């Protein structure tokens, strides 16, 4: 997932769409590499606004550690602004697809948390990001 570049023409189109304040449609993607390359391009350009602000990271971590009922997590997710919430939903579903194929792509939750966690969650260590992402990924079908 991290070694193969995506379709650069599509990545460019996605970046332009994002720059115009819209969320690009990923429904026709046949590979995760284009989505990942787009994310990496966004993160490397210092354009990132964290999807989950620092004050919510602790709340999500507490809910994940306690394996709180999904309704509690859903109510916290609902407090996010619409665009970050939609992007978080797409990311979690993408990560779930990647993890379903982990035996083929050799990517596990720890690798996803290490690569994307500190970029999604403001001021969050990798171990904490792994706990939060693991819980959110496992419950994302119920949360959104």
One Martini backbone bead per residue (centre of mass of N, CA, C, O) as a GRO file, in nm:
protein
  144
    1UNK     BB    1   0.055   0.063  -0.018
    2UNK     BB    2   0.339   0.245   0.018
    3UNK     BB    3   0.503   0.160  -0.264
    4UNK     BB    4   0.266   0.243  -0.454
    5UNK     BB    5   0.165   0.435  -0.690
    6UNK     BB    6  -0.068   0.612  -0.815
    7UNK     BB    7  -0.272   0.770  -1.022
    8UNK     BB    8  -0.169   1.082  -1.107
    9UNK     BB    9  -0.417   1.195  -1.254
   10UNK     BB   10  -0.615   1.136  -1.022
   11UNK     BB   11  -0.468   1.280  -0.799
   12UNK     BB   12  -0.486   1.560  -0.926
   13UNK     BB   13  -0.795   1.568  -0.932
   14UNK     BB   14  -0.836   1.537  -0.627
   15UNK     BB   15  -0.677   1.789  -0.539
   16UNK     BB   16  -0.856   1.990  -0.691
   17UNK     BB   17  -1.118   1.918  -0.548
   18UNK     BB   18  -1.017   1.989  -0.264
   19UNK     BB   19  -0.935   2.286  -0.329
   20UNK     BB   20  -1.259   2.335  -0.397
   21UNK     BB   21  -1.415   2.201  -0.135
   22UNK     BB   22  -1.422   1.894  -0.208
   23UNK     BB   23  -1.520   1.554  -0.232
   24UNK     BB   24  -1.401   1.289  -0.367
   25UNK     BB   25  -1.476   1.023  -0.554
   26UNK     BB   26  -1.421   0.655  -0.466
   27UNK     BB   27  -1.608   0.437  -0.613
   28UNK     BB   28  -1.396   0.372  -0.878
   29UNK     BB   29  -1.189   0.229  -0.731
   30UNK     BB   30  -0.932  -0.040  -0.777
   31UNK     BB   31  -0.729   0.105  -0.577
   32UNK     BB   32  -0.553   0.229  -0.292
   33UNK     BB   33  -0.309   0.397  -0.406
   34UNK     BB   34  -0.449   0.661  -0.488
   35UNK     BB   35  -0.553   0.742  -0.211
   36UNK     BB   36  -0.277   0.736  -0.065
   37UNK     BB   37  -0.132   0.940  -0.247
   38UNK     BB   38  -0.321   1.170  -0.182
   39UNK     BB   39  -0.273   1.181   0.121
   40UNK     BB   40   0.031   1.223   0.110
   41UNK     BB   41   0.018   1.489  -0.047
   42UNK     BB   42  -0.139   1.645   0.164
   43UNK     BB   43   0.053   1.601   0.409
   44UNK     BB   44   0.320   1.717   0.266
   45UNK     BB   45   0.177   2.018   0.219
   46UNK     BB   46   0.063   2.138   0.490
   47UNK     BB   47  -0.281   2.114   0.469
   48UNK     BB   48  -0.350   2.013   0.740
   49UNK     BB   49  -0.646   1.919   0.905
   50UNK     BB   50  -0.748   1.777   1.154
   51UNK     BB   51  -1.003   1.555   1.208
   52UNK     BB   52  -0.900   1.521   1.513
   53UNK     BB   53  -0.893   1.687   1.776
   54UNK     BB   54  -0.729   1.685   2.069
   55UNK     BB   55  -0.979   1.682   2.265
   56UNK     BB   56  -1.093   1.408   2.122
   57UNK     BB   57  -0.876   1.194   2.157
   58UNK     BB   58  -0.927   1.121   2.454
   59UNK     BB   59  -1.220   1.036   2.417
   60UNK     BB   60  -1.167   0.807   2.212
   61UNK     BB   61  -0.973   0.647   2.388
   62UNK     BB   62  -1.162   0.590   2.620
   63UNK     BB   63  -1.378   0.444   2.452
   64UNK     BB   64  -1.190   0.221   2.342
   65UNK     BB   65  -1.088   0.099   2.611
   66UNK     BB   66  -1.398   0.051   2.712
   67UNK     BB   67  -1.576  -0.040   2.489
   68UNK     BB   68  -1.794   0.133   2.403
   69UNK     BB   69  -2.073   0.208   2.294
   70UNK     BB   70  -2.148   0.302   1.978
   71UNK     BB   71  -2.332   0.544   2.051
   72UNK     BB   72  -2.103   0.712   2.183
   73UNK     BB   73  -1.928   0.740   1.930
   74UNK     BB   74  -2.139   0.857   1.741
   75UNK     BB   75  -2.187   1.121   1.902
   76UNK     BB   76  -1.896   1.225   1.865
   77UNK     BB   77  -1.884   1.224   1.555
   78UNK     BB   78  -2.127   1.429   1.518
   79UNK     BB   79  -1.943   1.683   1.618
   80UNK     BB   80  -1.828   1.694   1.363
   81UNK     BB   81  -1.768   1.814   1.085
   82UNK     BB   82  -1.868   1.717   0.782
   83UNK     BB   83  -1.602   1.682   0.620
   84UNK     BB   84  -1.434   1.525   0.832
   85UNK     BB   85  -1.643   1.302   0.867
   86UNK     BB   86  -1.640   1.195   0.574
   87UNK     BB   87  -1.337   1.137   0.562
   88UNK     BB   88  -1.323   0.944   0.798
   89UNK     BB   89  -1.512   0.737   0.682
   90UNK     BB   90  -1.344   0.669   0.430
   91UNK     BB   91  -1.090   0.585   0.576
   92UNK     BB   92  -1.203   0.355   0.749
   93UNK     BB   93  -1.302   0.189   0.505
   94UNK     BB   94  -1.029   0.164   0.372
   95UNK     BB   95  -0.883   0.029   0.608
   96UNK     BB   96  -1.067  -0.217   0.617
   97UNK     BB   97  -0.989  -0.319   0.335
   98UNK     BB   98  -0.690  -0.351   0.390
   99UNK     BB   99  -0.722  -0.553   0.633
  100UNK     BB  100  -0.867  -0.779   0.471
  101UNK     BB  101  -0.573  -0.788   0.291
  102UNK     BB  102  -0.316  -0.837   0.477
  103UNK     BB  103  -0.194  -1.102   0.357
  104UNK     BB  104  -0.124  -0.952   0.081
  105UNK     BB  105  -0.019  -0.643   0.175
  106UNK     BB  106   0.127  -0.631   0.460
  107UNK     BB  107  -0.097  -0.473   0.632
  108UNK     BB  108  -0.146  -0.327   0.941
  109UNK     BB  109  -0.256  -0.148   1.201
  110UNK     BB  110   0.021  -0.038   1.284
  111UNK     BB  111   0.090   0.089   1.007
  112UNK     BB  112  -0.151   0.277   0.988
  113UNK     BB  113  -0.106   0.427   1.254
  114UNK     BB  114   0.182   0.528   1.193
  115UNK     BB  115   0.107   0.684   0.924
  116UNK     BB  116  -0.198   0.823   0.997
  117UNK     BB  117  -0.257   0.899   1.293
  118UNK     BB  118  -0.081   1.171   1.325
  119UNK     BB  119  -0.270   1.305   1.089
  120UNK     BB  120  -0.560   1.272   1.215
  121UNK     BB  121  -0.447   1.307   1.509
  122UNK     BB  122  -0.397   1.537   1.730
  123UNK     BB  123  -0.147   1.480   1.925
  124UNK     BB  124  -0.067   1.157   1.853
  125UNK     BB  125   0.028   0.860   1.933
  126UNK     BB  126   0.062   0.557   1.793
  127UNK     BB  127  -0.064   0.379   2.017
  128UNK     BB  128  -0.323   0.545   2.038
  129UNK     BB  129  -0.404   0.531   1.737
  130UNK     BB  130  -0.439   0.222   1.730
  131UNK     BB  131  -0.673   0.205   1.927
  132UNK     BB  132  -0.866   0.396   1.785
  133UNK     BB  133  -0.866   0.273   1.499
  134UNK     BB  134  -0.954  -0.011   1.575
  135UNK     BB  135  -1.230   0.075   1.686
  136UNK     BB  136  -1.339   0.241   1.443
  137UNK     BB  137  -1.316   0.020   1.230
  138UNK     BB  138  -1.495  -0.199   1.382
  139UNK     BB  139  -1.750   0.041   1.389
  140UNK     BB  140  -1.809   0.201   1.117
  141UNK     BB  141  -2.085   0.072   1.022
  142UNK     BB  142  -2.237   0.196   1.284
  143UNK     BB  143  -2.155   0.504   1.287
  144UNK     BB  144  -2.245   0.581   0.963
   0.00000   0.00000   0.00000
